[in-house]
Amino acid sequence: MNLTLKIWRQKNASDKGKMVDYKVTDISPDMSFLEMLDVLNEQLINNDEEPVAFDHDCREGICGMCSLYINGEAHGPDRGVTTCQLHMRMFKDGDTITIEPFRATAFPVVKDLVVDRGAFDRIQHAGGFISVNTSGNTIDANAIPVNKHDADDAFSAATCIGCGACVASCKNSSAMLFVGAKVSQFALLPQGKIEATDRVLNMVKQMDEEGFGNCTNTGACEVECPKGISLENIARMNREYLSASLKG
Amino acid sequence: MSLDSKVPQGPIKDKWTDYKNHIDLVNPANKRNIDVIVVGTGLAGGSAAATLAELGYNVKAFCFQDSPRRAHSIAAQGGINAAKNYQGDGDSTYRLFYDTVKGGDYRSREANVYRLAEVSANIIDQCVAQGVPFAREYGGLLDNRSFGGVLVSRTFYAAGQTGQQLLLGAYSAMNRQIGRGKIKMYNRHEMLDVVKVDGKARGIITRNLITGEIERHSAHAVVLGTGGYGNVFFLSTNAMGSNVTAAWKAHKRGAYFANPCYTQIHPTCIPVSGDHQSKLTLMSESLRNDGRIWVPKHMKDVEAIKSGTLKPRELAEEDRDYYLERRYPAFGNLVPRDVASRAAKERCDAGFGVNSTGEAVFLDFASAIQRYGKETAHVKGLDENDAVLVKKLGQEVIKNKYGNLFQMYEKIVDQDPYNTPMMIYPAVHYTMGGVWVDYNLMTTVPGLYCIGEANFSDHGANRLGASALMQGLADGYFVLPYTIGDYLSNDIRTGAISTDTKEFEAAEKEVREKLEFFVTNKGSHSVDYFHKKLGKIMWNKVGMSRNVKGLTEAIAEIKALRDQFWKEVKVPGTNEEFNEELAKAGRVADFLELGELFAKDALNREESCGGHFREDSVELDGEQKGEALRNDKDFAYVSAWEYKGEPSDAVLHKEELEFKDIELKQRSYK
């Protein structure tokens, strides 16, 4: 396949940035999208140009490092995948593909297609944990049985990889799906209940401080989430938040 | 310097308890005056950082990713072992210990492995308390499954994402400490050297990957939890950023590097599809619980399948060769990884590979779908003879167990594994070699510790499934926090360590000069060009099957490639910015040295052992004919290499392995 790529180039956080066109040839449909970018970068280096910076690491859809806004969609046109799992067979010979960084005030651009998602970490510092000592002197794991459905739901919420596609897809750049997933995971498990009130209040407060917008139930986040995190988690967070606010 | 493993005296079951009872402790008020650096935030580094901070030390943690949550432990799929015996199927600390030592082909250190088995049950309790959502049965209790190389169900799991859930557990424990100000987290920082003062590790030099700033960080002790070096093969299941740099810099500063040639080749990965490929994807070993592995019996069927005239499903049962079940009736498809990998290679080398490159075997779920479907139909009182219904019900069960893995496969290969068997082939996965450590997890540099995959101690020549997660967390949560205290108890009066000394200055200067070289060298080839060449040499000559001629050639070829790299490498951009090519250049420079030592170690080890098949060391007769032949008389040792400049000058030290509680014998899975 031969393709035209329109890529956002931005030297650093303070640079203005612009779209630049590139051509790549001989792209195999079996390549992943990132492997296609590897081909472009090899070409740029050989031509003494600077390669395009983009985030990636595990390349098997689990680390959450890769991002990219491809043809107006977070992680591109395929569903239920991260960019590293997106394959070129989703495109046609001669296509023009637009590639931009995830855009959100809370995700400043580092360089080209790389953004800083540190805001997610800071939300977790505010309460994304259960306050148990790491001493190993805890009770036996089977001492508190957990209903299988609750455990499965907690697991589904916990599968969030923190990639930020939910924020990038949202017209308000809301982080509610991300935060809702973590709040839900712990709210569904007996181990997390004790400090549930503080957790949800602190995490939501930090989320607002980071500059994420509000949720207006559009649902774009759920559609673009590579892990299929459900909107139910936002509902559960709202419920937790409401009850915490009443208590608090 | 002679190697002292510092394994405590006494019966194996009491060693760890006695040791803990007698080590020196640091008073909580003094811990506040002690700094510890932890490099790497995966299962080992993350759990260590959280626990050390909780104990009261000031922790500085470093990772090259944008967040600790992205460490490659996150990609581990299948599960974590623990001797809980919840299933009542005969498991015990001793049996986990035994399986691990045997599975590792008797090349691990007994005392360390016993300790690992001993603390394993605690890990599960800890993680559940942290909110890790392990799989549960309908009664609300934890579910278990079985893994290769064992005959009990001791593996705890969270679908095919166990590594992710455990890592998020460690990450959340870190977050709690970061929130409290006890851990200072440095994301997107790469460690580029260890600084020694008066012979002790007292700090590190890092590069801020966003700004390029070179920084000095001091501490009373340094802990490396930096993972494995499988990317020396270029293609592996490791994340793209996984590298050997921290371990290699430690090696250059005096830490011995042990068993570098021990690499696990994982049997169930998605096969290589072409030259463009940047990495390989693992399919969890847990699939072998339900998947049967086969190739056609007859060459004509191989050709027909390759050309597409015959669908794998259409091949009659009697024309299939379920070679693992045939060769190893006791363990069948659940033989350990090294055995399964070698057997797949043997069939493909004989011409029975089923994909276009001839390097793939089938992993087939048809009979499991059938079995589960019938069972479900029976339970629900439906018609067990309705083939369509049975298939549908069976597929649902398989989807519940392995859904995410099947989806991953389908996205990459573009085939539906519910309806056609998966194609798999062995790929480089986990490195059992690493920095040499004693029982305290301390390297040969005082004050420098190494934990998790980055060290060498627990897995021997082959790692059993679901034991990497166990070791990472055991080291980080439960072992290092004790052993490091014993060392730090001598540092309560030391006070803060200054970074304004000649040692820090010299280390920083060296780091700067190397970076400067890369960005000013007017070369003609990219970093990847060299990395790919190195990978090809490693896979072809230092991979699953080795001989003296190939290894000798590899050593010369890697040396020549390294010379060429330093003349011709081309790195665009500058040091004072986000520059991934520059970061890669440093990592590949280290791989080019490690690769040679790796081949040298493989040449030295004149025995087949674990996944490392020496063509001149094979059983010639008897029941084990054709199987790998270990040589305990001459090679029951850990090879620990001392740095002396060029890899060819490295000096071999041997830690003789003593097996007092387990008898050394030929492994049999027949």
mmCIF file of C-alpha atoms in Angstrom, chain B residues 188-524:
data_model
loop_
_atom_site.group_PDB
_atom_site.id
_atom_site.type_symbol
_atom_site.label_atom_id
_atom_site.label_comp_id
_atom_site.label_asym_id
_atom_site.label_seq_id
_atom_site.Cartn_x
_atom_site.Cartn_y
_atom_site.Cartn_z
ATOM 1 C CA ARG B 188 10.424 9.428 32.056
ATOM 2 C CA HIS B 189 13.836 9.181 33.657
ATOM 3 C CA GLU B 190 16.434 6.692 32.522
ATOM 4 C CA MET B 191 19.248 5.497 34.731
ATOM 5 C CA LEU B 192 22.553 5.747 32.877
ATOM 6 C CA ASP B 193 25.082 4.881 35.567
ATOM 7 C CA VAL B 194 25.608 3.740 39.142
ATOM 8 C CA VAL B 195 27.819 5.895 41.342
ATOM 9 C CA LYS B 196 30.074 4.219 43.855
ATOM 10 C CA VAL B 197 31.642 6.021 46.795
ATOM 11 C CA ASP B 198 34.238 4.149 48.878
ATOM 12 C CA GLY B 199 33.212 0.944 47.137
ATOM 13 C CA LYS B 200 29.520 1.287 48.017
ATOM 14 C CA ALA B 201 26.639 2.127 45.689
ATOM 15 C CA ARG B 202 25.620 5.639 46.692
ATOM 16 C CA GLY B 203 23.619 6.958 43.799
ATOM 17 C CA ILE B 204 22.791 7.018 40.137
ATOM 18 C CA ILE B 205 23.055 9.295 37.117
ATOM 19 C CA THR B 206 19.832 9.728 35.169
ATOM 20 C CA ARG B 207 18.666 11.441 32.027
ATOM 21 C CA ASN B 208 15.333 13.218 31.992
ATOM 22 C CA LEU B 209 13.888 11.831 28.773
ATOM 23 C CA ILE B 210 11.794 14.948 28.114
ATOM 24 C CA THR B 211 14.373 17.680 28.618
ATOM 25 C CA GLY B 212 17.576 15.684 28.219
ATOM 26 C CA GLU B 213 18.800 17.017 31.544
ATOM 27 C CA ILE B 214 21.449 14.863 33.217
ATOM 28 C CA GLU B 215 20.771 14.528 36.942
ATOM 29 C CA ARG B 216 22.632 13.192 39.966
ATOM 30 C CA HIS B 217 20.669 11.328 42.644
ATOM 31 C CA SER B 218 22.190 10.022 45.849
ATOM 32 C CA ALA B 219 21.001 7.460 48.386
ATOM 33 C CA HIS B 220 22.270 5.062 51.002
ATOM 34 C CA ALA B 221 21.386 2.111 48.825
ATOM 35 C CA VAL B 222 20.326 1.508 45.236
ATOM 36 C CA VAL B 223 17.822 -1.150 44.151
ATOM 37 C CA LEU B 224 17.506 -2.276 40.535
ATOM 38 C CA GLY B 225 14.196 -3.797 39.516
ATOM 39 C CA THR B 226 14.665 -3.179 35.847
ATOM 40 C CA GLY B 227 13.434 -6.353 34.230
ATOM 41 C CA GLY B 228 14.939 -8.587 31.591
ATOM 42 C CA TYR B 229 17.026 -8.233 28.478
ATOM 43 C CA GLY B 230 15.142 -10.380 25.955
ATOM 44 C CA ASN B 231 15.277 -7.486 23.497
ATOM 45 C CA VAL B 232 18.892 -8.397 22.795
ATOM 46 C CA PHE B 233 17.149 -10.632 20.215
ATOM 47 C CA PHE B 234 15.374 -7.571 18.735
ATOM 48 C CA LEU B 235 12.214 -9.631 18.277
ATOM 49 C CA SER B 236 10.796 -10.762 21.593
ATOM 50 C CA THR B 237 7.651 -10.557 23.672
ATOM 51 C CA ASN B 238 9.208 -7.733 25.700
ATOM 52 C CA ALA B 239 7.992 -4.164 25.470
ATOM 53 C CA MET B 240 9.903 -2.022 22.992
ATOM 54 C CA GLY B 241 11.594 -0.076 25.773
ATOM 55 C CA SER B 242 12.728 -3.074 27.839
ATOM 56 C CA ASN B 243 16.493 -2.929 27.972
ATOM 57 C CA VAL B 244 19.585 -4.069 29.807
ATOM 58 C CA THR B 245 21.146 -0.669 30.414
ATOM 59 C CA ALA B 246 20.730 -0.364 34.184
ATOM 60 C CA ALA B 247 21.886 -3.933 34.804
ATOM 61 C CA TRP B 248 24.738 -3.548 32.342
ATOM 62 C CA LYS B 249 25.970 -0.287 33.879
ATOM 63 C CA ALA B 250 25.868 -2.013 37.261
ATOM 64 C CA HIS B 251 27.906 -4.841 35.738
ATOM 65 C CA LYS B 252 30.469 -2.356 34.487
ATOM 66 C CA ARG B 253 30.691 -0.926 37.992
ATOM 67 C CA GLY B 254 31.516 -4.289 39.518
ATOM 68 C CA ALA B 255 28.291 -6.298 39.744
ATOM 69 C CA TYR B 256 28.831 -9.793 38.378
ATOM 70 C CA PHE B 257 26.461 -10.840 35.607
ATOM 71 C CA ALA B 258 25.144 -14.373 36.081
ATOM 72 C CA ASN B 259 24.023 -16.965 33.535
ATOM 73 C CA PRO B 260 23.568 -14.412 30.729
ATOM 74 C CA CYS B 261 22.779 -17.204 28.237
ATOM 75 C CA TYR B 262 19.626 -18.355 30.052
ATOM 76 C CA THR B 263 16.686 -17.086 28.038
ATOM 77 C CA GLN B 264 13.254 -18.531 28.103
ATOM 78 C CA ILE B 265 11.796 -19.238 24.715
ATOM 79 C CA HIS B 266 8.051 -19.257 25.262
ATOM 80 C CA PRO B 267 6.220 -21.918 23.267
ATOM 81 C CA THR B 268 2.919 -20.172 22.597
ATOM 82 C CA CYS B 269 3.521 -16.926 20.712
ATOM 83 C CA ILE B 270 2.064 -15.577 17.519
ATOM 84 C CA PRO B 271 4.515 -16.545 14.732
ATOM 85 C CA VAL B 272 6.645 -14.034 12.847
ATOM 86 C CA SER B 273 4.801 -12.859 9.746
ATOM 87 C CA GLY B 274 7.393 -10.763 7.969
ATOM 88 C CA ASP B 275 10.466 -8.548 8.049
ATOM 89 C CA HIS B 276 8.515 -5.480 9.100
ATOM 90 C CA GLN B 277 7.757 -6.959 12.473
ATOM 91 C CA SER B 278 8.801 -4.970 15.538
ATOM 92 C CA LYS B 279 7.871 -7.413 18.266
ATOM 93 C CA LEU B 280 6.210 -10.708 19.027
ATOM 94 C CA THR B 281 3.038 -11.312 20.963
ATOM 95 C CA LEU B 282 2.644 -13.927 23.609
ATOM 96 C CA MET B 283 -0.439 -16.084 23.907
ATOM 97 C CA SER B 284 -0.731 -17.146 27.540
ATOM 98 C CA GLU B 285 0.490 -20.591 28.423
ATOM 99 C CA SER B 286 -2.799 -21.099 30.258
ATOM 100 C CA LEU B 287 -4.262 -21.804 26.816
ATOM 101 C CA ARG B 288 -2.508 -25.150 26.966
ATOM 102 C CA ASN B 289 -4.954 -26.184 29.694
ATOM 103 C CA ASP B 290 -7.606 -26.469 27.009
ATOM 104 C CA GLY B 291 -5.794 -26.250 23.691
ATOM 105 C CA ARG B 292 -4.247 -29.332 22.085
ATOM 106 C CA ILE B 293 -1.087 -28.870 20.057
ATOM 107 C CA TRP B 294 -0.644 -30.693 16.781
ATOM 108 C CA VAL B 295 0.825 -30.742 13.283
ATOM 109 C CA PRO B 296 -0.210 -33.052 10.424
ATOM 110 C CA LYS B 297 1.294 -36.537 10.411
ATOM 111 C CA HIS B 298 1.871 -36.575 6.679
ATOM 112 C CA MET B 299 3.834 -34.156 4.548
ATOM 113 C CA LYS B 300 1.128 -34.088 1.861
ATOM 114 C CA ASP B 301 -1.337 -32.654 4.390
ATOM 115 C CA VAL B 302 1.202 -30.025 5.474
ATOM 116 C CA GLU B 303 1.471 -28.901 1.863
ATOM 117 C CA ALA B 304 -2.311 -28.931 1.419
ATOM 118 C CA ILE B 305 -2.825 -26.795 4.533
ATOM 119 C CA LYS B 306 -0.113 -24.361 3.490
ATOM 120 C CA SER B 307 -1.566 -23.958 0.021
ATOM 121 C CA GLY B 308 -5.054 -23.502 1.443
ATOM 122 C CA THR B 309 -6.614 -26.499 -0.302
ATOM 123 C CA LEU B 310 -7.177 -28.212 3.042
ATOM 124 C CA LYS B 311 -8.622 -26.462 6.084
ATOM 125 C CA PRO B 312 -6.989 -27.575 9.348
ATOM 126 C CA ARG B 313 -10.426 -28.471 10.753
ATOM 127 C CA GLU B 314 -11.005 -30.912 7.892
ATOM 128 C CA LEU B 315 -7.955 -33.049 8.616
ATOM 129 C CA ALA B 316 -9.040 -36.370 10.124
ATOM 130 C CA GLU B 317 -8.111 -37.056 13.734
ATOM 131 C CA GLU B 318 -5.912 -40.027 12.815
ATOM 132 C CA ASP B 319 -3.888 -37.884 10.410
ATOM 133 C CA ARG B 320 -2.901 -35.441 13.141
ATOM 134 C CA ASP B 321 0.205 -35.731 15.269
ATOM 135 C CA TYR B 322 -0.498 -34.510 18.796
ATOM 136 C CA TYR B 323 3.217 -34.682 19.374
ATOM 137 C CA LEU B 324 3.279 -33.496 23.008
ATOM 138 C CA GLU B 325 0.650 -36.025 24.030
ATOM 139 C CA ARG B 326 2.547 -38.672 22.054
ATOM 140 C CA ARG B 327 5.974 -37.939 23.514
ATOM 141 C CA TYR B 328 5.017 -36.932 27.065
ATOM 142 C CA PRO B 329 1.915 -38.873 28.101
ATOM 143 C CA ALA B 330 2.117 -37.873 31.804
ATOM 144 C CA PHE B 331 2.122 -34.121 31.210
ATOM 145 C CA GLY B 332 0.850 -33.959 27.631
ATOM 146 C CA ASN B 333 0.187 -30.412 26.477
ATOM 147 C CA LEU B 334 1.200 -29.133 29.916
ATOM 148 C CA VAL B 335 4.908 -29.957 29.742
ATOM 149 C CA PRO B 336 7.172 -27.068 30.817
ATOM 150 C CA ARG B 337 7.932 -24.275 28.407
ATOM 151 C CA ASP B 338 11.384 -25.421 27.398
ATOM 152 C CA VAL B 339 10.153 -28.908 26.539
ATOM 153 C CA ALA B 340 7.170 -27.587 24.578
ATOM 154 C CA SER B 341 9.341 -25.074 22.705
ATOM 155 C CA ARG B 342 11.966 -27.601 21.726
ATOM 156 C CA ALA B 343 9.331 -30.075 20.580
ATOM 157 C CA ALA B 344 7.689 -27.423 18.355
ATOM 158 C CA LYS B 345 11.024 -26.516 16.830
ATOM 159 C CA GLU B 346 11.816 -30.185 16.255
ATOM 160 C CA ARG B 347 8.572 -30.703 14.292
ATOM 161 C CA CYS B 348 9.014 -27.509 12.273
ATOM 162 C CA ASP B 349 12.665 -28.271 11.529
ATOM 163 C CA ALA B 350 11.484 -31.650 10.241
ATOM 164 C CA GLY B 351 9.260 -29.795 7.793
ATOM 165 C CA PHE B 352 5.885 -30.049 9.493
ATOM 166 C CA GLY B 353 5.379 -26.337 10.177
ATOM 167 C CA VAL B 354 1.916 -25.235 9.063
ATOM 168 C CA ASN B 355 2.256 -21.595 7.975
ATOM 169 C CA SER B 356 3.975 -20.011 4.982
ATOM 170 C CA THR B 357 7.332 -19.650 6.755
ATOM 171 C CA GLY B 358 7.126 -23.236 8.070
ATOM 172 C CA GLU B 359 7.457 -21.951 11.619
ATOM 173 C CA ALA B 360 4.095 -22.586 13.243
ATOM 174 C CA VAL B 361 2.152 -25.395 14.895
ATOM 175 C CA PHE B 362 -1.553 -25.568 15.707
ATOM 176 C CA LEU B 363 -3.093 -24.894 19.106
ATOM 177 C CA ASP B 364 -6.557 -26.312 18.774
ATOM 178 C CA PHE B 365 -9.602 -25.694 20.977
ATOM 179 C CA ALA B 366 -12.116 -27.820 19.097
ATOM 180 C CA SER B 367 -12.156 -30.699 21.548
ATOM 181 C CA ALA B 368 -12.340 -28.356 24.569
ATOM 182 C CA ILE B 369 -15.264 -26.526 22.983
ATOM 183 C CA GLN B 370 -16.942 -29.871 22.448
ATOM 184 C CA ARG B 371 -16.252 -31.051 26.000
ATOM 185 C CA TYR B 372 -17.389 -27.854 27.700
ATOM 186 C CA GLY B 373 -20.403 -27.581 25.429
ATOM 187 C CA LYS B 374 -21.622 -31.064 26.317
ATOM 188 C CA GLU B 375 -21.031 -30.424 30.010
ATOM 189 C CA THR B 376 -22.958 -27.141 29.946
ATOM 190 C CA ALA B 377 -25.797 -28.701 27.974
ATOM 191 C CA HIS B 378 -25.965 -31.485 30.543
ATOM 192 C CA VAL B 379 -25.998 -29.055 33.463
ATOM 193 C CA LYS B 380 -28.730 -26.996 31.832
ATOM 194 C CA GLY B 381 -30.750 -30.050 30.846
ATOM 195 C CA LEU B 382 -30.419 -29.300 27.119
ATOM 196 C CA ASP B 383 -29.825 -31.668 24.212
ATOM 197 C CA GLU B 384 -26.227 -32.911 24.356
ATOM 198 C CA ASN B 385 -26.479 -34.270 20.820
ATOM 199 C CA ASP B 386 -27.346 -30.953 19.219
ATOM 200 C CA ALA B 387 -23.989 -30.175 17.613
ATOM 201 C CA VAL B 388 -24.751 -26.521 16.903
ATOM 202 C CA LEU B 389 -25.940 -25.883 20.435
ATOM 203 C CA VAL B 390 -23.000 -27.738 21.986
ATOM 204 C CA LYS B 391 -20.537 -25.719 19.926
ATOM 205 C CA LYS B 392 -22.196 -22.463 20.903
ATOM 206 C CA LEU B 393 -22.252 -23.330 24.617
ATOM 207 C CA GLY B 394 -18.665 -24.555 24.453
ATOM 208 C CA GLN B 395 -17.491 -21.390 22.741
ATOM 209 C CA GLU B 396 -19.085 -19.332 25.507
ATOM 210 C CA VAL B 397 -17.107 -21.198 28.151
ATOM 211 C CA ILE B 398 -13.876 -20.702 26.215
ATOM 212 C CA LYS B 399 -14.710 -17.040 25.757
ATOM 213 C CA ASN B 400 -15.155 -16.586 29.504
ATOM 214 C CA LYS B 401 -11.785 -18.159 30.153
ATOM 215 C CA TYR B 402 -9.645 -16.732 27.378
ATOM 216 C CA GLY B 403 -11.770 -14.133 25.589
ATOM 217 C CA ASN B 404 -9.233 -11.325 25.628
ATOM 218 C CA LEU B 405 -6.492 -13.605 24.297
ATOM 219 C CA PHE B 406 -8.692 -14.817 21.463
ATOM 220 C CA GLN B 407 -9.560 -11.236 20.606
ATOM 221 C CA MET B 408 -5.893 -10.251 20.612
ATOM 222 C CA TYR B 409 -5.064 -13.146 18.304
ATOM 223 C CA GLU B 410 -7.855 -12.283 15.923
ATOM 224 C CA LYS B 411 -6.780 -8.640 15.695
ATOM 225 C CA ILE B 412 -3.201 -9.542 14.859
ATOM 226 C CA VAL B 413 -3.631 -12.582 12.630
ATOM 227 C CA ASP B 414 -7.049 -11.799 11.168
ATOM 228 C CA GLN B 415 -8.373 -15.316 11.836
ATOM 229 C CA ASP B 416 -11.076 -16.471 14.247
ATOM 230 C CA PRO B 417 -9.540 -18.955 16.690
ATOM 231 C CA TYR B 418 -12.981 -20.184 17.822
ATOM 232 C CA ASN B 419 -13.407 -21.692 14.387
ATOM 233 C CA THR B 420 -9.898 -22.508 13.222
ATOM 234 C CA PRO B 421 -6.918 -23.542 15.336
ATOM 235 C CA MET B 422 -4.464 -20.855 16.394
ATOM 236 C CA MET B 423 -0.999 -20.923 14.904
ATOM 237 C CA ILE B 424 1.775 -20.546 17.417
ATOM 238 C CA TYR B 425 5.562 -20.702 17.537
ATOM 239 C CA PRO B 426 8.205 -20.234 20.252
ATOM 240 C CA ALA B 427 9.564 -16.733 20.864
ATOM 241 C CA VAL B 428 12.035 -15.064 23.186
ATOM 242 C CA HIS B 429 10.200 -14.184 26.383
ATOM 243 C CA TYR B 430 11.926 -13.983 29.752
ATOM 244 C CA THR B 431 15.550 -13.924 30.801
ATOM 245 C CA MET B 432 16.503 -16.128 33.713
ATOM 246 C CA GLY B 433 20.043 -14.787 33.744
ATOM 247 C CA GLY B 434 20.768 -11.414 35.258
ATOM 248 C CA VAL B 435 22.764 -9.602 37.874
ATOM 249 C CA TRP B 436 24.271 -12.016 40.412
ATOM 250 C CA VAL B 437 22.860 -11.567 43.914
ATOM 251 C CA ASP B 438 23.415 -13.281 47.239
ATOM 252 C CA TYR B 439 20.662 -14.528 49.553
ATOM 253 C CA ASN B 440 20.114 -10.897 50.619
ATOM 254 C CA LEU B 441 19.495 -9.922 46.975
ATOM 255 C CA MET B 442 22.639 -7.798 47.121
ATOM 256 C CA THR B 443 24.972 -7.752 44.125
ATOM 257 C CA THR B 444 28.749 -7.940 44.361
ATOM 258 C CA VAL B 445 28.685 -4.159 44.827
ATOM 259 C CA PRO B 446 27.871 -3.353 48.478
ATOM 260 C CA GLY B 447 24.634 -1.391 48.760
ATOM 261 C CA LEU B 448 23.504 -2.291 45.251
ATOM 262 C CA TYR B 449 20.518 -4.653 45.197
ATOM 263 C CA CYS B 450 18.835 -6.361 42.300
ATOM 264 C CA ILE B 451 15.334 -7.856 42.350
ATOM 265 C CA GLY B 452 12.809 -9.548 40.068
ATOM 266 C CA GLU B 453 13.671 -10.541 36.510
ATOM 267 C CA ALA B 454 16.788 -8.372 36.601
ATOM 268 C CA ASN B 455 18.517 -10.804 38.975
ATOM 269 C CA PHE B 456 19.356 -14.432 38.301
ATOM 270 C CA SER B 457 18.537 -16.428 41.372
ATOM 271 C CA ASP B 458 15.205 -18.231 41.397
ATOM 272 C CA HIS B 459 14.372 -19.753 38.049
ATOM 273 C CA GLY B 460 17.452 -21.711 37.050
ATOM 274 C CA ALA B 461 17.718 -22.544 33.376
ATOM 275 C CA ASN B 462 13.977 -22.443 32.713
ATOM 276 C CA ARG B 463 11.170 -20.573 34.376
ATOM 277 C CA LEU B 464 7.931 -22.366 35.070
ATOM 278 C CA GLY B 465 4.781 -20.495 34.122
ATOM 279 C CA ALA B 466 3.230 -18.137 36.675
ATOM 280 C CA SER B 467 6.413 -17.878 38.702
ATOM 281 C CA ALA B 468 7.763 -14.556 37.359
ATOM 282 C CA LEU B 469 4.975 -12.549 38.972
ATOM 283 C CA MET B 470 5.519 -14.530 42.140
ATOM 284 C CA GLN B 471 9.225 -13.713 42.264
ATOM 285 C CA GLY B 472 8.776 -10.035 41.454
ATOM 286 C CA LEU B 473 6.301 -9.513 44.265
ATOM 287 C CA ALA B 474 8.070 -11.809 46.735
ATOM 288 C CA ASP B 475 11.313 -9.868 46.288
ATOM 289 C CA GLY B 476 9.657 -6.477 46.460
ATOM 290 C CA TYR B 477 7.043 -6.916 49.162
ATOM 291 C CA PHE B 478 8.562 -9.517 51.440
ATOM 292 C CA VAL B 479 12.267 -10.211 50.950
ATOM 293 C CA LEU B 480 14.175 -7.041 50.109
ATOM 294 C CA PRO B 481 12.498 -4.915 52.810
ATOM 295 C CA TYR B 482 14.064 -7.218 55.419
ATOM 296 C CA THR B 483 17.454 -7.811 53.844
ATOM 297 C CA ILE B 484 18.121 -4.189 52.953
ATOM 298 C CA GLY B 485 17.399 -3.155 56.546
ATOM 299 C CA ASP B 486 20.245 -5.358 57.721
ATOM 300 C CA TYR B 487 22.613 -3.438 55.454
ATOM 301 C CA LEU B 488 21.179 0.013 56.159
ATOM 302 C CA SER B 489 21.443 -0.477 59.912
ATOM 303 C CA ASN B 490 25.099 0.507 59.479
ATOM 304 C CA ASP B 491 24.101 3.788 57.852
ATOM 305 C CA ILE B 492 22.076 5.435 60.602
ATOM 306 C CA ARG B 493 24.827 7.959 61.320
ATOM 307 C CA THR B 494 25.910 8.559 57.720
ATOM 308 C CA GLY B 495 23.603 11.498 57.052
ATOM 309 C CA ALA B 496 22.608 12.742 53.626
ATOM 310 C CA ILE B 497 24.925 11.716 50.778
ATOM 311 C CA SER B 498 26.275 14.663 48.810
ATOM 312 C CA THR B 499 26.102 14.568 45.019
ATOM 313 C CA ASP B 500 28.795 17.211 44.910
ATOM 314 C CA THR B 501 31.700 14.807 44.942
ATOM 315 C CA LYS B 502 34.337 13.709 42.457
ATOM 316 C CA GLU B 503 32.665 10.306 42.065
ATOM 317 C CA PHE B 504 29.374 11.833 40.907
ATOM 318 C CA GLU B 505 31.230 14.316 38.739
ATOM 319 C CA ALA B 506 33.242 11.587 37.012
ATOM 320 C CA ALA B 507 30.206 9.387 36.374
ATOM 321 C CA GLU B 508 28.228 12.310 35.002
ATOM 322 C CA LYS B 509 31.075 13.306 32.707
ATOM 323 C CA GLU B 510 31.267 9.816 31.245
ATOM 324 C CA VAL B 511 27.524 9.762 30.614
ATOM 325 C CA ARG B 512 27.624 13.170 28.932
ATOM 326 C CA GLU B 513 30.500 12.218 26.676
ATOM 327 C CA LYS B 514 28.688 9.156 25.394
ATOM 328 C CA LEU B 515 25.499 11.101 24.662
ATOM 329 C CA GLU B 516 27.545 13.806 22.975
ATOM 330 C CA PHE B 517 29.226 11.196 20.787
ATOM 331 C CA PHE B 518 25.901 9.852 19.537
ATOM 332 C CA VAL B 519 24.425 13.177 18.500
ATOM 333 C CA THR B 520 27.611 14.373 16.780
ATOM 334 C CA ASN B 521 28.638 11.122 15.056
ATOM 335 C CA LYS B 522 28.065 11.478 11.336
ATOM 336 C CA GLY B 523 27.035 7.899 10.686
ATOM 337 C CA SER B 524 25.004 6.331 7.926
#
